[in-house]
PDB file of C-alpha atoms in Angstrom:
ATOM      1  CA  MET A   1     149.160 105.794  88.782  1.00  0.00           C
ATOM      2  CA  PRO A   2     149.482 109.605  88.840  1.00  0.00           C
ATOM      3  CA  ILE A   3     146.547 109.676  91.276  1.00  0.00           C
ATOM      4  CA  VAL A   4     148.386 107.384  93.700  1.00  0.00           C
ATOM      5  CA  LEU A   5     151.549 109.489  93.432  1.00  0.00           C
ATOM      6  CA  ALA A   6     149.514 112.639  94.073  1.00  0.00           C
ATOM      7  CA  LEU A   7     147.966 110.956  97.130  1.00  0.00           C
ATOM      8  CA  PHE A   8     151.385 109.994  98.517  1.00  0.00           C
ATOM      9  CA  GLU A   9     152.679 113.514  97.863  1.00  0.00           C
ATOM     10  CA  THR A  10     149.715 115.020  99.712  1.00  0.00           C
ATOM     11  CA  LEU A  11     150.108 112.613 102.636  1.00  0.00           C
ATOM     12  CA  PHE A  12     153.827 113.376 102.789  1.00  0.00           C
ATOM     13  CA  ASP A  13     153.015 117.110 102.889  1.00  0.00           C
ATOM     14  CA  ILE A  14     150.611 116.466 105.776  1.00  0.00           C
ATOM     15  CA  VAL A  15     153.277 114.423 107.610  1.00  0.00           C
ATOM     16  CA  ARG A  16     155.605 117.420 107.192  1.00  0.00           C
ATOM     17  CA  LEU A  17     152.814 119.643 108.610  1.00  0.00           C
ATOM     18  CA  ARG A  18     152.637 121.681 105.381  1.00  0.00           C
ATOM     19  CA  LYS A  19     149.063 120.773 104.437  1.00  0.00           C
ATOM     20  CA  GLY A  20     145.963 119.741 106.309  1.00  0.00           C
ATOM     21  CA  PRO A  21     143.317 117.090 105.764  1.00  0.00           C
ATOM     22  CA  ASP A  22     141.404 119.507 103.538  1.00  0.00           C
ATOM     23  CA  ALA A  23     144.040 118.798 100.846  1.00  0.00           C
ATOM     24  CA  ILE A  24     142.616 115.280 100.442  1.00  0.00           C
ATOM     25  CA  PRO A  25     139.561 115.032  98.162  1.00  0.00           C
ATOM     26  CA  HIS A  26     136.283 113.984  99.797  1.00  0.00           C
ATOM     27  CA  SER A  27     135.859 110.552  98.170  1.00  0.00           C
ATOM     28  CA  THR A  28     134.518 107.205  99.371  1.00  0.00           C
ATOM     29  CA  VAL A  29     136.672 105.361  96.827  1.00  0.00           C
ATOM     30  CA  LEU A  30     139.755 107.152  98.138  1.00  0.00           C
ATOM     31  CA  LEU A  31     138.741 106.249 101.703  1.00  0.00           C
ATOM     32  CA  VAL A  32     138.628 102.556 100.753  1.00  0.00           C
ATOM     33  CA  ILE A  33     142.058 102.840  99.089  1.00  0.00           C
ATOM     34  CA  ILE A  34     143.535 104.537 102.162  1.00  0.00           C
ATOM     35  CA  VAL A  35     142.045 101.960 104.565  1.00  0.00           C
ATOM     36  CA  ALA A  36     143.570  99.210 102.395  1.00  0.00           C
ATOM     37  CA  LEU A  37     146.908 101.070 102.411  1.00  0.00           C
ATOM     38  CA  TRP A  38     146.738 101.377 106.209  1.00  0.00           C
ATOM     39  CA  LEU A  39     146.093  97.645 106.621  1.00  0.00           C
ATOM     40  CA  LEU A  40     148.794  96.790 104.076  1.00  0.00           C
ATOM     41  CA  ALA A  41     151.309  99.000 105.907  1.00  0.00           C
ATOM     42  CA  GLY A  42     150.473  97.188 109.155  1.00  0.00           C
ATOM     43  CA  LEU A  43     151.018  93.816 107.481  1.00  0.00           C
ATOM     44  CA  VAL A  44     154.324  94.937 105.949  1.00  0.00           C
ATOM     45  CA  MET A  45     155.410  96.243 109.344  1.00  0.00           C
ATOM     46  CA  MET A  46     154.533  92.919 110.967  1.00  0.00           C
ATOM     47  CA  LEU A  47     156.265  90.838 108.300  1.00  0.00           C
ATOM     48  CA  LEU A  48     159.488  92.856 108.204  1.00  0.00           C
ATOM     49  CA  THR A  49     159.884  93.555 111.931  1.00  0.00           C
ATOM     50  CA  ALA A  50     161.276  90.516 113.734  1.00  0.00           C
ATOM     51  CA  GLU A  51     159.727  91.428 117.089  1.00  0.00           C
ATOM     52  CA  LEU A  52     156.175  91.600 115.696  1.00  0.00           C
ATOM     53  CA  ASP A  53     153.740  88.783 114.939  1.00  0.00           C
ATOM     54  CA  GLU A  54     150.092  88.316 113.915  1.00  0.00           C
ATOM     55  CA  LYS A  55     148.848  89.106 117.408  1.00  0.00           C
ATOM     56  CA  ASP A  56     150.644  92.465 117.294  1.00  0.00           C
ATOM     57  CA  PHE A  57     148.958  93.216 113.956  1.00  0.00           C
ATOM     58  CA  VAL A  58     145.495  92.414 115.342  1.00  0.00           C
ATOM     59  CA  VAL A  59     146.020  94.317 118.599  1.00  0.00           C
ATOM     60  CA  GLY A  60     147.584  97.230 116.709  1.00  0.00           C
ATOM     61  CA  THR A  61     144.609  97.351 114.355  1.00  0.00           C
ATOM     62  CA  ILE A  62     142.177  97.300 117.286  1.00  0.00           C
ATOM     63  CA  THR A  63     144.009 100.110 119.091  1.00  0.00           C
ATOM     64  CA  GLY A  64     144.238 102.045 115.820  1.00  0.00           C
ATOM     65  CA  VAL A  65     140.477 101.817 115.317  1.00  0.00           C
ATOM     66  CA  ALA A  66     139.916 102.797 118.967  1.00  0.00           C
ATOM     67  CA  GLY A  67     142.099 105.869 118.466  1.00  0.00           C
ATOM     68  CA  LEU A  68     140.208 106.696 115.294  1.00  0.00           C
ATOM     69  CA  LEU A  69     136.935 106.505 117.241  1.00  0.00           C
ATOM     70  CA  CYS A  70     138.358 108.964 119.795  1.00  0.00           C
ATOM     71  CA  TYR A  71     139.294 111.389 117.023  1.00  0.00           C
ATOM     72  CA  THR A  72     135.856 110.908 115.461  1.00  0.00           C
ATOM     73  CA  ALA A  73     134.228 111.885 118.755  1.00  0.00           C
ATOM     74  CA  VAL A  74     136.392 115.028 118.974  1.00  0.00           C
ATOM     75  CA  VAL A  75     135.506 116.070 115.416  1.00  0.00           C
ATOM     76  CA  VAL A  76     131.776 115.391 115.830  1.00  0.00           C
ATOM     77  CA  LEU A  77     131.592 117.095 119.249  1.00  0.00           C
ATOM     78  CA  SER A  78     133.363 120.107 117.723  1.00  0.00           C
ATOM     79  CA  GLY A  79     130.572 120.420 115.179  1.00  0.00           C
ATOM     80  CA  LYS A  80     132.823 119.667 112.199  1.00  0.00           C
ATOM     81  CA  SER A  81     131.227 116.406 111.028  1.00  0.00           C
ATOM     82  CA  ALA A  82     131.419 117.499 107.388  1.00  0.00           C
ATOM     83  CA  ARG A  83     135.215 117.279 107.638  1.00  0.00           C
ATOM     84  CA  LEU A  84     135.263 113.832 109.246  1.00  0.00           C
ATOM     85  CA  MET A  85     135.938 111.748 106.132  1.00  0.00           C
ATOM     86  CA  GLN A  86     138.934 113.872 105.151  1.00  0.00           C
ATOM     87  CA  ALA A  87     140.262 113.754 108.716  1.00  0.00           C
ATOM     88  CA  VAL A  88     139.937 109.951 108.824  1.00  0.00           C
ATOM     89  CA  MET A  89     141.680 109.626 105.455  1.00  0.00           C
ATOM     90  CA  ALA A  90     144.489 111.929 106.597  1.00  0.00           C
ATOM     91  CA  LEU A  91     144.909 110.077 109.913  1.00  0.00           C
ATOM     92  CA  LEU A  92     144.966 106.614 108.323  1.00  0.00           C
ATOM     93  CA  GLY A  93     147.025 107.655 105.308  1.00  0.00           C
ATOM     94  CA  CYS A  94     149.682 109.432 107.368  1.00  0.00           C
ATOM     95  CA  SER A  95     149.767 106.519 109.804  1.00  0.00           C
ATOM     96  CA  ALA A  96     150.375 104.151 106.887  1.00  0.00           C
ATOM     97  CA  LEU A  97     153.099 106.394 105.487  1.00  0.00           C
ATOM     98  CA  LEU A  98     154.850 106.659 108.860  1.00  0.00           C
ATOM     99  CA  SER A  99     154.580 102.886 109.366  1.00  0.00           C
ATOM    100  CA  LEU A 100     156.253 102.319 106.000  1.00  0.00           C
ATOM    101  CA  MET A 101     158.950 104.849 106.952  1.00  0.00           C
ATOM    102  CA  PHE A 102     159.461 102.877 110.189  1.00  0.00           C
ATOM    103  CA  VAL A 103     159.942  99.675 108.202  1.00  0.00           C
ATOM    104  CA  ALA A 104     162.267 101.390 105.722  1.00  0.00           C
ATOM    105  CA  GLY A 105     164.292 102.782 108.615  1.00  0.00           C
ATOM    106  CA  ASN A 106     164.652  99.321 110.138  1.00  0.00           C
ATOM    107  CA  VAL A 107     165.528  97.657 106.839  1.00  0.00           C
ATOM    108  CA  PHE A 108     167.906 100.258 105.430  1.00  0.00           C
ATOM    109  CA  LEU A 109     169.563 101.651 108.573  1.00  0.00           C
ATOM    110  CA  ALA A 110     170.158  98.394 110.464  1.00  0.00           C
ATOM    111  CA  PRO A 111     172.980  97.170 108.180  1.00  0.00           C
ATOM    112  CA  PHE A 112     174.908 100.435 108.595  1.00  0.00           C
ATOM    113  CA  LEU A 113     174.151 101.635 112.117  1.00  0.00           C
ATOM    114  CA  SER A 114     174.107  99.993 115.512  1.00  0.00           C
ATOM    115  CA  GLU A 115     170.874  98.465 116.756  1.00  0.00           C
ATOM    116  CA  ARG A 116     170.609 101.162 119.408  1.00  0.00           C
ATOM    117  CA  ILE A 117     170.847 104.047 116.913  1.00  0.00           C
ATOM    118  CA  THR A 118     168.479 102.341 114.474  1.00  0.00           C
ATOM    119  CA  ASN A 119     165.918 101.800 117.249  1.00  0.00           C
ATOM    120  CA  PHE A 120     166.268 105.438 118.276  1.00  0.00           C
ATOM    121  CA  VAL A 121     165.632 106.686 114.725  1.00  0.00           C
ATOM    122  CA  VAL A 122     162.611 104.455 114.110  1.00  0.00           C
ATOM    123  CA  THR A 123     161.182 105.340 117.529  1.00  0.00           C
ATOM    124  CA  LEU A 124     161.396 109.014 116.567  1.00  0.00           C
ATOM    125  CA  ILE A 125     159.511 108.192 113.369  1.00  0.00           C
ATOM    126  CA  LEU A 126     156.729 106.521 115.359  1.00  0.00           C
ATOM    127  CA  LEU A 127     156.604 109.330 117.924  1.00  0.00           C
ATOM    128  CA  TRP A 128     156.221 111.833 115.081  1.00  0.00           C
ATOM    129  CA  THR A 129     152.677 110.473 114.720  1.00  0.00           C
ATOM    130  CA  VAL A 130     151.616 112.544 117.747  1.00  0.00           C
ATOM    131  CA  PRO A 131     152.344 115.999 116.267  1.00  0.00           C
ATOM    132  CA  VAL A 132     151.073 114.835 112.863  1.00  0.00           C
ATOM    133  CA  GLU A 133     147.774 113.600 114.294  1.00  0.00           C
ATOM    134  CA  GLY A 134     147.545 116.745 116.423  1.00  0.00           C
ATOM    135  CA  HIS A 135     148.064 118.852 113.306  1.00  0.00           C
ATOM    136  CA  ILE A 136     145.337 116.937 111.454  1.00  0.00           C
ATOM    137  CA  ILE A 137     142.857 117.299 114.314  1.00  0.00           C
ATOM    138  CA  SER A 138     143.631 120.976 114.923  1.00  0.00           C
ATOM    139  CA  ARG A 139     143.131 121.771 111.227  1.00  0.00           C
ATOM    140  CA  THR A 140     139.932 119.709 111.154  1.00  0.00           C
ATOM    141  CA  ILE A 141     138.312 121.419 114.153  1.00  0.00           C
ATOM    142  CA  ASP A 142     139.825 124.877 113.500  1.00  0.00           C
ATOM    143  CA  ARG A 143     141.628 125.083 116.813  1.00  0.00           C
ATOM    144  CA  HIS A 144     145.188 125.923 117.818  1.00  0.00           C
ATOM    145  CA  TRP A 145     147.857 123.329 117.039  1.00  0.00           C
ATOM    146  CA  TYR A 146     148.623 122.880 120.752  1.00  0.00           C
ATOM    147  CA  LEU A 147     145.079 121.695 121.411  1.00  0.00           C
ATOM    148  CA  GLY A 148     145.358 119.193 118.578  1.00  0.00           C
ATOM    149  CA  VAL A 149     148.650 117.890 119.962  1.00  0.00           C
ATOM    150  CA  ALA A 150     147.150 117.622 123.462  1.00  0.00           C
ATOM    151  CA  VAL A 151     144.274 115.565 122.026  1.00  0.00           C
ATOM    152  CA  ALA A 152     146.751 113.406 120.082  1.00  0.00           C
ATOM    153  CA  MET A 153     148.849 112.835 123.222  1.00  0.00           C
ATOM    154  CA  ALA A 154     145.747 111.773 125.150  1.00  0.00           C
ATOM    155  CA  VAL A 155     144.744 109.383 122.362  1.00  0.00           C
ATOM    156  CA  PHE A 156     148.321 108.018 122.201  1.00  0.00           C
ATOM    157  CA  VAL A 157     148.315 107.290 125.954  1.00  0.00           C
ATOM    158  CA  PHE A 158     144.836 105.747 125.677  1.00  0.00           C
ATOM    159  CA  GLN A 159     146.059 103.474 122.870  1.00  0.00           C
ATOM    160  CA  LEU A 160     149.106 102.391 124.913  1.00  0.00           C
ATOM    161  CA  VAL A 161     146.917 101.574 127.914  1.00  0.00           C
ATOM    162  CA  LEU A 162     144.437  99.709 125.707  1.00  0.00           C
ATOM    163  CA  TYR A 163     147.275  97.772 124.056  1.00  0.00           C
ATOM    164  CA  SER A 164     148.665  96.748 127.469  1.00  0.00           C
ATOM    165  CA  ILE A 165     145.200  95.637 128.611  1.00  0.00           C
ATOM    166  CA  ILE A 166     144.630  93.545 125.481  1.00  0.00           C
ATOM    167  CA  ASP A 167     148.189  92.170 125.464  1.00  0.00           C
ATOM    168  CA  PRO A 168     149.422  91.905 129.078  1.00  0.00           C
ATOM    169  CA  ALA A 169     152.642  90.277 127.813  1.00  0.00           C
ATOM    170  CA  MET A 170     153.705  93.769 126.710  1.00  0.00           C
ATOM    171  CA  ASN A 171     154.060  94.715 130.391  1.00  0.00           C
ATOM    172  CA  THR A 172     156.452  91.898 131.267  1.00  0.00           C
ATOM    173  CA  PRO A 173     160.154  92.414 130.564  1.00  0.00           C
ATOM    174  CA  SER A 174     161.752  89.928 128.170  1.00  0.00           C
TER     175      SER A 174
END
């Protein structure tokens, strides 16, 4: 259990931009644990968010993997392949942590705040993924933080476009 707590502490430090992916040990077992955590966080998000269903989980997983492939290409093309596993673990682990924070925000803020304020707060949590992913990529490829954020913004837009192609219902107003 102390290992899991240490992992969460490290991921939380990365989310706060205090550490980079190099803080995560290079371990295949840890990669499997983090992938499982990422999938579990997606399931929890789907189950506890009224607007989401199984299709959203599947499409979200597909767009998540597509984004991960984009980041993989950036890391490999930058000649930093040796750092790829740690970058993937940081990206997936921080994504899982932010997804769980999104769910916690919805569950714990909704009873006390208006729907509008709650939605604003949880949207900020989800948007925080862009600077976090940019930070992870910039530290992985040894480039300035702004370049990492620009890459993360491009991947974010790509994922939104891909999501709207896979699920055209997202484009139609309710």
